[in-house]
Each structure stands twice: as structure tokens, then as C-alpha cells.
Amino acid sequence: MKLKSLTGIIIIVCAVILVTTNFTTFSVQGKGNENEKLQFNSDGKYKIVQFNDIQDDEDVDSRTIELMNTVLDDQNPDIAILNGDMLTAEIDTAEEVKQALDTIAQPMEDRGIQWAVTFGNHDEDHTPKTGLDETDMLEIYMSYEHNVNKPGPKDVTGTGNTNLVINNSKNTDPAFNIWLFDSGRYAPDEVAGQNFDGYQTWDWLRHDQVEWYSETSKKLEQTTGHKVPSLAFMHIPLPEFENMWYASPSDRTEESHQKAVEKHNIVGEKNECVCTGPFNSGMFAAMLERGDVKGVFSGHDHINTFVGDYYGIKLGYAGSTGFGSYGLGGEENDRLRGARVFNLDENAEDVLVDTKMLFAEDFGIQ
């Protein structure tokens, strides 16, 4: 009996080790990103590149990686933000998820460029098949040497909500801040017994995320003695993006848009809806009240590239980086593939100096 019991115990222990080994291959504990420091360069400058909507399977389109490599070499940014929808539902196994993430991470990792991600509505489309959800994927992202994501607060909706403080060139005081928000996936089927037929059915930021932003912003101001200017990145745009394009919540005409171009200094294109959720969470109002956020930038709508100044806060898109996702269609299908660049100067009044789109066609990538 004792021999049989011992044999049984050995079998169980071996099984546990095997399962644990297989799991940790794809669910790697973060490497201490909490201690990763971001800092302005000695000349007081700092550059951010935003990549959006790679949206591919384990065989990432080679043109997507070429575009990322080319932009990173051309711009030599200090940090890259991969702002949601990295993956698609076509991925079938956990091994394929890891393969895709390795490919996506390589452009930054090869160059030693710090980088971070937010999650979009498609990033968990593969989860029913692969068993890896956003929490698992965040742990994988955090396992890369140059990734600077953090786990985020556990009591706040979403995965990886966080802020990344960038110290000044002397490393004595925060000069800028980056907010990363998980904007969710899709609206539920019903709320209070009512469906969303006729409404846009993407997700929205929840009230606890708005509270977390506001409280964290206040604490940062208290700690530093001043408001820290910042940029916010979230995959799904805020409803205010649409209002800004027309300078109106109701008048959706070309005439009203032309007024908006002058009023809000809008540049860039709008080729599809501002595909947001059915509810306004109040995040823009909270940011306006706090006065630290200088811009909110999204992806999600692949063929929108516009940016404007909406009552002191820039609202804008980066066009799709991924050649595997939908584009304009026809001969112009890939015209707006690209990345957005942000130039910061710690000596400038708002620190954010300018932002512009770079397009794949500018580099002969097609």
C-alpha cells in the first residue's frame, strides 16, 4: 500500500511539474517593469511613436514589420506605444500567440527601444481557442526586456491601465506622463433588459477608470507640486472625436465640418465612423477638469487619421500599421498605413511640441 501511495504521489508531482512548465512558457511573470525608468534625453527632447492595429495572426504580414522597422530607424524614438488590436481571431493555439507576440516585439527589442501596449477589442478574439486572455498576454508582453508595461490596479475595470512617468533630463522631477487605458471590447447584449439595436456596440471606459485617472492625476500633482502634462492612449476613441469633426453634437454636414476645421484646427482624414460605445463615460470632462492631458490618441478606426484641438486637448488617430487588416479598399487600400510620431520638449510650455503621421508609402512600402 505504501509503495502504491508513493508511486501515486510521484505521478501527481510529475504531472504538476509538466503542467506548470507548459503554462509558464506562455504566462511569464513580469521582470520588474515597475523599476523601469523613462527619462528625457540630455537635450531635453523625447520622442514617442504610436503603432496601431497590427491585427494579424502568427504569420504577421512582412510589410507590417518592415514598416515598424523603417519608422523606428527613421525616427529613433524613445518609446513606442502599440495601441491595441495586435492580434486576430485566426490564432488557434497558445504557441501561435507567443509566436505572434515575439514577431511584434522584435522591432523594438532588436533596437533596445522601450515600448508598451494597450488592449483593443480584438485582442481576446482568439481566447476561446488559445486559452490566453489579456492578463496572460500582458504577462508575456512584460517578459520582454524593453517592455515597460505594468499590471495596473486590480480593482479597476480592464487590463493594464497604468501611467508611465517620464523624468526630466536631469532625472530630478517628472516632466511628462503617459496614460494607458484598456478601452474594452464590446457592449454587453443588454443593459436593464434593453438591447443596443441601432447603437454603436463597442465598449466604453467605465466610471472606475475615470475615477482612477482623476485620483492618480491628483496624487501625481501632490507629489511633484505641479500638474504633469501628459498624453493618453486608448484603442477605442472617445465620443468627443465625432463632435470635434463636425463642431456639433448633431449637425453632421460638410458645411459644419468646414467650420470645425477652422475652429478645432483639424488636419487628416475621416473615412469611416468614429466607432465608439453607446455611452459617454465622462473621461474627456475629467481630463478637461484636471488640465494635465494634452492629447488623447486612438486607433480602432483604421482609415481615420485626423487630429484636432478640442478645447485645449488634442484628439487624434494613428492609421492602421498592420497590412493584414482592412484598409481603404481598391487601389488605395494601403495608402493610410502608417504610424504617428510625437515630439516632446521639456522646455516647451505644454511639453508636447507637435505630432504627425508617417505613411508606409512615404518609405516605398506597399
CSV table of C-alpha atoms in Angstrom, one decimal:
chain,number,residue,atom,x,y,z
A,1,MET,CA,0.0,0.0,0.0
A,2,LYS,CA,2.8,2.4,0.9
A,3,LEU,CA,4.6,1.6,-2.3
A,4,LYS,CA,1.5,2.3,-4.3
A,5,SER,CA,0.9,5.5,-2.4
A,6,LEU,CA,4.4,6.7,-3.1
A,7,THR,CA,4.1,5.8,-6.8
A,8,GLY,CA,0.9,7.8,-7.0
A,9,ILE,CA,2.5,10.8,-5.3
A,10,ILE,CA,5.4,10.7,-7.8
A,11,ILE,CA,3.0,10.6,-10.7
A,12,ILE,CA,1.0,13.5,-9.3
A,13,VAL,CA,4.1,15.6,-8.7
A,14,CYS,CA,5.4,14.9,-12.2
A,15,ALA,CA,2.1,15.9,-13.7
A,16,VAL,CA,2.1,19.2,-11.7
A,17,ILE,CA,5.6,20.0,-12.9
A,18,LEU,CA,4.6,19.2,-16.5
A,19,VAL,CA,1.5,21.4,-16.4
A,20,THR,CA,3.4,24.2,-14.7
A,21,THR,CA,6.2,24.1,-17.2
A,22,ASN,CA,3.8,24.3,-20.1
A,23,PHE,CA,1.9,27.2,-18.5
A,24,THR,CA,4.9,29.3,-17.6
A,25,THR,CA,6.1,29.1,-21.2
A,26,PHE,CA,3.2,31.4,-22.1
A,27,SER,CA,2.4,33.1,-18.8
A,28,VAL,CA,5.7,34.7,-17.8
A,29,GLN,CA,5.9,36.7,-14.6
A,30,GLY,CA,6.9,40.3,-15.3
A,31,LYS,CA,10.6,41.1,-15.0
A,32,GLY,CA,10.2,44.0,-12.6
A,33,ASN,CA,9.0,46.7,-15.1
A,34,GLU,CA,7.9,48.7,-12.1
A,35,ASN,CA,11.5,49.8,-11.8
A,36,GLU,CA,12.0,50.7,-15.5
A,37,LYS,CA,12.8,54.4,-15.7
A,38,LEU,CA,11.8,56.7,-18.5
A,39,GLN,CA,13.8,59.9,-18.9
A,40,PHE,CA,14.1,62.9,-21.3
A,41,ASN,CA,17.4,63.0,-23.3
A,42,SER,CA,20.2,65.3,-22.4
A,43,ASP,CA,19.0,67.9,-24.9
A,44,GLY,CA,15.6,68.0,-23.2
A,45,LYS,CA,13.9,66.1,-26.1
A,46,TYR,CA,11.8,62.9,-26.1
A,47,LYS,CA,10.0,61.1,-29.0
A,48,ILE,CA,7.0,58.8,-29.0
A,49,VAL,CA,5.9,56.6,-31.9
A,50,GLN,CA,2.4,55.1,-31.9
A,51,PHE,CA,1.7,51.9,-33.8
A,52,ASN,CA,-2.0,50.8,-34.1
A,53,ASP,CA,-4.0,47.8,-35.3
A,54,ILE,CA,-1.3,45.4,-36.4
A,55,GLN,CA,-4.3,43.0,-36.2
A,56,ASP,CA,-2.7,39.8,-37.6
A,57,ASP,CA,-2.2,36.1,-36.8
A,58,GLU,CA,1.0,34.3,-36.0
A,59,ASP,CA,2.2,34.9,-39.6
A,60,VAL,CA,2.4,38.7,-39.3
A,61,ASP,CA,2.5,40.4,-42.7
A,62,SER,CA,6.1,41.1,-43.6
A,63,ARG,CA,5.2,44.6,-44.7
A,64,THR,CA,3.9,45.4,-41.2
A,65,ILE,CA,7.2,44.5,-39.7
A,66,GLU,CA,9.1,46.3,-42.4
A,67,LEU,CA,7.0,49.5,-41.7
A,68,MET,CA,7.7,49.2,-38.0
A,69,ASN,CA,11.4,48.7,-38.5
A,70,THR,CA,11.6,51.5,-41.0
A,71,VAL,CA,9.8,54.0,-38.8
A,72,LEU,CA,11.9,53.1,-35.8
A,73,ASP,CA,15.1,53.5,-37.8
A,74,ASP,CA,14.0,56.8,-39.3
A,75,GLN,CA,12.7,58.4,-36.1
A,76,ASN,CA,14.8,56.7,-33.4
A,77,PRO,CA,12.0,57.2,-30.8
A,78,ASP,CA,12.5,56.9,-27.0
A,79,ILE,CA,9.3,54.8,-26.6
A,80,ALA,CA,6.8,53.0,-28.9
A,81,ILE,CA,3.2,52.7,-27.9
A,82,LEU,CA,1.3,49.7,-29.5
A,83,ASN,CA,-2.2,51.0,-29.1
A,84,GLY,CA,-4.5,47.9,-29.3
A,85,ASP,CA,-5.7,45.2,-31.6
A,86,MET,CA,-2.4,43.4,-32.1
A,87,LEU,CA,-4.0,40.0,-32.7
A,88,THR,CA,-6.9,38.4,-34.5
A,89,ALA,CA,-9.3,35.5,-34.0
A,90,GLU,CA,-7.4,33.4,-36.6
A,91,ILE,CA,-4.8,32.3,-34.0
A,92,ASP,CA,-5.5,28.8,-32.8
A,93,THR,CA,-3.0,27.9,-30.1
A,94,ALA,CA,-1.1,29.4,-27.2
A,95,GLU,CA,2.1,28.6,-29.1
A,96,GLU,CA,0.8,30.7,-32.0
A,97,VAL,CA,0.0,33.6,-29.7
A,98,LYS,CA,3.6,33.6,-28.4
A,99,GLN,CA,4.9,33.4,-32.0
A,100,ALA,CA,2.8,36.5,-33.0
A,101,LEU,CA,3.9,38.5,-29.9
A,102,ASP,CA,7.6,37.6,-30.5
A,103,THR,CA,7.3,38.9,-34.0
A,104,ILE,CA,5.5,42.1,-32.9
A,105,ALA,CA,8.1,42.7,-30.1
A,106,GLN,CA,11.1,42.2,-32.3
A,107,PRO,CA,11.4,45.6,-33.9
A,108,MET,CA,11.7,47.3,-30.5
A,109,GLU,CA,13.6,44.6,-28.8
A,110,ASP,CA,16.3,44.4,-31.6
A,111,ARG,CA,16.9,48.2,-31.2
A,112,GLY,CA,16.7,48.4,-27.4
A,113,ILE,CA,13.7,50.8,-27.7
A,114,GLN,CA,11.3,50.9,-24.7
A,115,TRP,CA,7.7,50.0,-25.6
A,116,ALA,CA,4.3,49.4,-24.1
A,117,VAL,CA,0.9,48.2,-25.2
A,118,THR,CA,-2.8,48.8,-24.6
A,119,PHE,CA,-5.5,46.3,-25.4
A,120,GLY,CA,-8.2,46.6,-28.2
A,121,ASN,CA,-11.5,45.0,-28.9
A,122,HIS,CA,-9.9,42.2,-31.0
A,123,ASP,CA,-7.0,41.1,-28.8
A,124,GLU,CA,-9.1,38.4,-27.0
A,125,ASP,CA,-10.9,37.1,-30.1
A,126,HIS,CA,-8.6,34.1,-30.1
A,127,THR,CA,-9.1,33.4,-26.3
A,128,PRO,CA,-11.8,30.7,-26.6
A,129,LYS,CA,-9.3,28.6,-28.7
A,130,THR,CA,-5.9,29.6,-27.2
A,131,GLY,CA,-6.9,29.9,-23.5
A,132,LEU,CA,-4.8,33.1,-23.2
A,133,ASP,CA,-6.7,36.2,-22.1
A,134,GLU,CA,-5.5,39.8,-21.7
A,135,THR,CA,-3.9,39.1,-18.3
A,136,ASP,CA,-1.9,36.2,-19.8
A,137,MET,CA,-0.8,38.3,-22.8
A,138,LEU,CA,0.2,41.2,-20.6
A,139,GLU,CA,2.5,38.9,-18.6
A,140,ILE,CA,4.0,37.8,-21.9
A,141,TYR,CA,4.5,41.4,-23.0
A,142,MET,CA,6.1,42.3,-19.7
A,143,SER,CA,8.6,39.4,-20.0
A,144,TYR,CA,10.4,41.2,-22.9
A,145,GLU,CA,13.5,43.1,-21.9
A,146,HIS,CA,12.5,46.5,-23.1
A,147,ASN,CA,8.7,46.5,-22.4
A,148,VAL,CA,7.6,49.0,-19.7
A,149,ASN,CA,4.0,47.9,-19.1
A,150,LYS,CA,2.8,47.4,-15.6
A,151,PRO,CA,0.0,45.1,-14.3
A,152,GLY,CA,-2.3,48.0,-13.4
A,153,PRO,CA,-4.7,48.4,-10.4
A,154,LYS,CA,-6.6,45.2,-9.6
A,155,ASP,CA,-9.8,47.0,-8.6
A,156,VAL,CA,-10.2,48.9,-11.9
A,157,THR,CA,-12.0,47.7,-15.0
A,158,GLY,CA,-9.7,46.4,-17.7
A,159,THR,CA,-6.2,45.1,-18.0
A,160,GLY,CA,-3.0,47.1,-17.8
A,161,ASN,CA,-4.5,50.6,-17.0
A,162,THR,CA,-1.4,52.5,-15.9
A,163,ASN,CA,0.6,55.6,-16.2
A,164,LEU,CA,4.3,55.9,-17.2
A,165,VAL,CA,6.1,58.9,-15.7
A,166,ILE,CA,9.0,60.4,-17.8
A,167,ASN,CA,11.5,62.2,-15.7
A,168,ASN,CA,13.3,65.4,-16.9
A,169,SER,CA,16.7,65.3,-18.5
A,170,LYS,CA,18.4,65.7,-15.1
A,171,ASN,CA,16.3,62.9,-13.7
A,172,THR,CA,15.2,65.1,-10.8
A,173,ASP,CA,11.5,65.6,-11.5
A,174,PRO,CA,8.6,64.2,-13.7
A,175,ALA,CA,8.4,66.2,-16.9
A,176,PHE,CA,5.7,64.2,-18.7
A,177,ASN,CA,3.4,61.3,-18.2
A,178,ILE,CA,1.8,58.7,-20.5
A,179,TRP,CA,-1.7,57.2,-19.6
A,180,LEU,CA,-2.5,53.8,-20.9
A,181,PHE,CA,-6.2,52.7,-20.8
A,182,ASP,CA,-7.9,49.5,-21.6
A,183,SER,CA,-10.9,50.7,-23.6
A,184,GLY,CA,-12.6,47.3,-23.5
A,185,ARG,CA,-14.1,45.2,-26.3
A,186,TYR,CA,-17.9,45.2,-26.9
A,187,ALA,CA,-21.0,46.4,-25.2
A,188,PRO,CA,-23.0,43.7,-23.4
A,189,ASP,CA,-26.0,42.2,-25.1
A,190,GLU,CA,-28.4,44.1,-22.8
A,191,VAL,CA,-28.5,46.6,-20.0
A,192,ALA,CA,-31.6,46.8,-17.8
A,193,GLY,CA,-33.3,44.4,-20.2
A,194,GLN,CA,-32.7,46.7,-23.2
A,195,ASN,CA,-30.5,45.7,-26.2
A,196,PHE,CA,-28.3,48.0,-28.3
A,197,ASP,CA,-30.0,47.7,-31.6
A,198,GLY,CA,-29.5,50.9,-33.5
A,199,TYR,CA,-26.5,52.0,-31.4
A,200,GLN,CA,-22.8,51.5,-31.8
A,201,THR,CA,-21.9,48.4,-29.9
A,202,TRP,CA,-18.2,48.8,-28.9
A,203,ASP,CA,-17.2,49.2,-25.3
A,204,TRP,CA,-16.7,52.3,-23.2
A,205,LEU,CA,-14.5,53.4,-20.4
A,206,ARG,CA,-16.1,52.6,-17.0
A,207,HIS,CA,-16.6,55.0,-14.2
A,208,ASP,CA,-13.9,53.4,-12.0
A,209,GLN,CA,-11.4,54.0,-14.8
A,210,VAL,CA,-12.3,57.7,-14.8
A,211,GLU,CA,-12.0,57.8,-11.0
A,212,TRP,CA,-8.6,56.0,-11.1
A,213,TYR,CA,-7.3,58.5,-13.7
A,214,SER,CA,-8.6,61.5,-11.7
A,215,GLU,CA,-7.2,60.3,-8.3
A,216,THR,CA,-3.9,59.2,-9.8
A,217,SER,CA,-3.5,62.6,-11.6
A,218,LYS,CA,-4.2,64.4,-8.3
A,219,LYS,CA,-1.7,62.3,-6.4
A,220,LEU,CA,0.9,62.9,-9.1
A,221,GLU,CA,0.3,66.6,-8.8
A,222,GLN,CA,0.6,66.5,-5.0
A,223,THR,CA,3.8,64.5,-5.1
A,224,THR,CA,5.5,66.7,-7.7
A,225,GLY,CA,4.0,70.1,-6.7
A,226,HIS,CA,2.7,70.7,-10.2
A,227,LYS,CA,0.4,69.3,-12.9
A,228,VAL,CA,2.4,66.9,-15.1
A,229,PRO,CA,1.5,67.3,-18.8
A,230,SER,CA,0.6,64.0,-20.4
A,231,LEU,CA,-0.7,62.1,-23.4
A,232,ALA,CA,-3.4,59.4,-23.1
A,233,PHE,CA,-3.6,56.3,-25.3
A,234,MET,CA,-6.7,54.1,-25.6
A,235,HIS,CA,-7.7,51.9,-28.5
A,236,ILE,CA,-11.4,52.9,-28.9
A,237,PRO,CA,-11.9,56.7,-29.4
A,238,LEU,CA,-13.9,58.9,-27.1
A,239,PRO,CA,-17.3,60.2,-28.4
A,240,GLU,CA,-15.8,63.7,-28.5
A,241,PHE,CA,-13.8,62.7,-31.5
A,242,GLU,CA,-17.0,62.8,-33.6
A,243,ASN,CA,-18.2,66.1,-32.0
A,244,MET,CA,-14.9,67.7,-32.9
A,245,TRP,CA,-15.0,66.6,-36.5
A,246,TYR,CA,-18.3,68.5,-37.0
A,247,ALA,CA,-18.0,71.1,-34.3
A,248,SER,CA,-21.5,69.9,-33.3
A,249,PRO,CA,-23.2,67.1,-31.5
A,250,SER,CA,-26.0,66.9,-34.1
A,251,ASP,CA,-25.2,68.7,-37.3
A,252,ARG,CA,-23.3,66.2,-39.5
A,253,THR,CA,-22.8,68.1,-42.7
A,254,GLU,CA,-19.8,69.1,-44.8
A,255,GLU,CA,-20.6,72.7,-44.0
A,256,SER,CA,-20.3,72.1,-40.3
A,257,HIS,CA,-17.1,70.1,-40.8
A,258,GLN,CA,-15.5,73.0,-42.7
A,259,LYS,CA,-16.3,75.2,-39.7
A,260,ALA,CA,-14.8,72.6,-37.4
A,261,VAL,CA,-11.6,72.5,-39.5
A,262,GLU,CA,-11.0,76.2,-38.6
A,263,LYS,CA,-12.4,76.1,-35.1
A,264,HIS,CA,-10.5,73.0,-34.0
A,265,ASN,CA,-7.5,73.2,-36.4
A,266,ILE,CA,-8.3,69.7,-37.8
A,267,VAL,CA,-5.9,68.0,-40.2
A,268,GLY,CA,-6.1,64.5,-41.6
A,269,GLU,CA,-8.8,62.2,-43.0
A,270,LYS,CA,-12.1,60.7,-41.7
A,271,ASN,CA,-13.1,57.8,-43.9
A,272,GLU,CA,-15.3,55.8,-41.6
A,273,CYS,CA,-17.3,56.3,-38.4
A,274,VAL,CA,-15.9,57.3,-35.1
A,275,CYS,CA,-16.7,53.8,-33.9
A,276,THR,CA,-17.2,54.3,-30.2
A,277,GLY,CA,-19.5,52.9,-27.5
A,278,PRO,CA,-23.2,53.7,-26.8
A,279,PHE,CA,-22.3,55.7,-23.6
A,280,ASN,CA,-20.1,58.7,-22.8
A,281,SER,CA,-18.2,57.8,-19.7
A,282,GLY,CA,-17.2,61.4,-18.9
A,283,MET,CA,-13.4,60.7,-19.3
A,284,PHE,CA,-13.0,63.8,-21.5
A,285,ALA,CA,-14.7,66.0,-19.0
A,286,ALA,CA,-12.5,64.6,-16.2
A,287,MET,CA,-9.4,65.3,-18.3
A,288,LEU,CA,-10.6,68.8,-19.1
A,289,GLU,CA,-11.1,69.4,-15.3
A,290,ARG,CA,-7.7,68.1,-14.3
A,291,GLY,CA,-5.9,70.1,-17.0
A,292,ASP,CA,-2.9,67.7,-17.4
A,293,VAL,CA,-3.8,65.7,-20.5
A,294,LYS,CA,-2.7,67.5,-23.7
A,295,GLY,CA,-3.9,64.8,-26.1
A,296,VAL,CA,-5.9,61.6,-26.4
A,297,PHE,CA,-4.9,59.2,-29.2
A,298,SER,CA,-6.7,56.1,-30.5
A,299,GLY,CA,-6.7,53.6,-33.3
A,300,HIS,CA,-9.6,51.2,-33.9
A,301,ASP,CA,-10.9,53.0,-37.0
A,302,HIS,CA,-8.1,52.0,-39.4
A,303,ILE,CA,-8.8,54.6,-42.1
A,304,ASN,CA,-9.2,57.7,-39.9
A,305,THR,CA,-6.0,59.8,-39.4
A,306,PHE,CA,-7.3,63.1,-38.3
A,307,VAL,CA,-6.2,65.2,-35.3
A,308,GLY,CA,-7.6,68.4,-33.9
A,309,ASP,CA,-7.6,70.6,-30.9
A,310,TYR,CA,-10.8,70.1,-28.9
A,311,TYR,CA,-11.0,72.8,-26.2
A,312,GLY,CA,-7.3,72.5,-25.4
A,313,ILE,CA,-6.9,68.7,-25.7
A,314,LYS,CA,-5.7,67.2,-29.0
A,315,LEU,CA,-7.9,64.3,-30.1
A,316,GLY,CA,-6.5,62.1,-32.9
A,317,TYR,CA,-5.9,58.8,-34.6
A,318,ALA,CA,-3.0,56.8,-35.9
A,319,GLY,CA,-3.9,55.0,-39.0
A,320,SER,CA,-3.5,51.2,-39.1
A,321,THR,CA,0.0,49.9,-39.1
A,322,GLY,CA,-1.0,46.4,-40.0
A,323,PHE,CA,-1.2,45.4,-43.6
A,324,GLY,CA,-3.2,42.3,-42.6
A,325,SER,CA,-6.2,44.4,-41.5
A,326,TYR,CA,-8.7,46.3,-43.6
A,327,GLY,CA,-7.8,49.5,-45.4
A,328,LEU,CA,-9.4,51.9,-47.8
A,329,GLY,CA,-10.1,49.3,-50.4
A,330,GLY,CA,-9.3,49.2,-54.1
A,331,GLU,CA,-6.1,50.7,-55.4
A,332,GLU,CA,-5.8,53.0,-52.4
A,333,ASN,CA,-6.2,50.2,-49.9
A,334,ASP,CA,-2.9,50.7,-48.2
A,335,ARG,CA,-2.5,54.5,-48.6
A,336,LEU,CA,-3.1,55.3,-44.9
A,337,ARG,CA,-1.0,52.5,-43.4
A,338,GLY,CA,1.4,54.2,-41.0
A,339,ALA,CA,2.4,55.4,-37.6
A,340,ARG,CA,2.1,58.6,-35.6
A,341,VAL,CA,5.0,60.5,-34.1
A,342,PHE,CA,5.0,62.8,-31.1
A,343,ASN,CA,7.9,65.3,-30.4
A,344,LEU,CA,8.3,66.4,-26.8
A,345,ASP,CA,10.5,69.2,-25.4
A,346,GLU,CA,10.7,69.6,-21.6
A,347,ASN,CA,11.3,73.3,-22.1
A,348,ALA,CA,8.2,73.9,-24.1
A,349,GLU,CA,5.1,75.3,-22.3
A,350,ASP,CA,3.0,72.1,-22.8
A,351,VAL,CA,6.0,69.9,-23.5
A,352,LEU,CA,4.1,68.4,-26.4
A,353,VAL,CA,5.6,70.3,-29.4
A,354,ASP,CA,3.9,68.6,-32.4
A,355,THR,CA,2.6,65.3,-33.8
A,356,LYS,CA,2.4,64.0,-37.4
A,357,MET,CA,1.5,60.9,-39.3
A,358,LEU,CA,4.2,58.9,-41.2
A,359,PHE,CA,2.9,56.7,-44.0
A,360,ALA,CA,4.2,53.5,-45.4
A,361,GLU,CA,4.1,54.9,-48.9
A,362,ASP,CA,6.5,57.7,-47.8
A,363,PHE,CA,9.0,54.9,-47.4
A,364,GLY,CA,8.1,53.0,-50.6
A,365,ILE,CA,6.4,50.2,-48.6
A,366,GLN,CA,3.3,48.8,-50.3
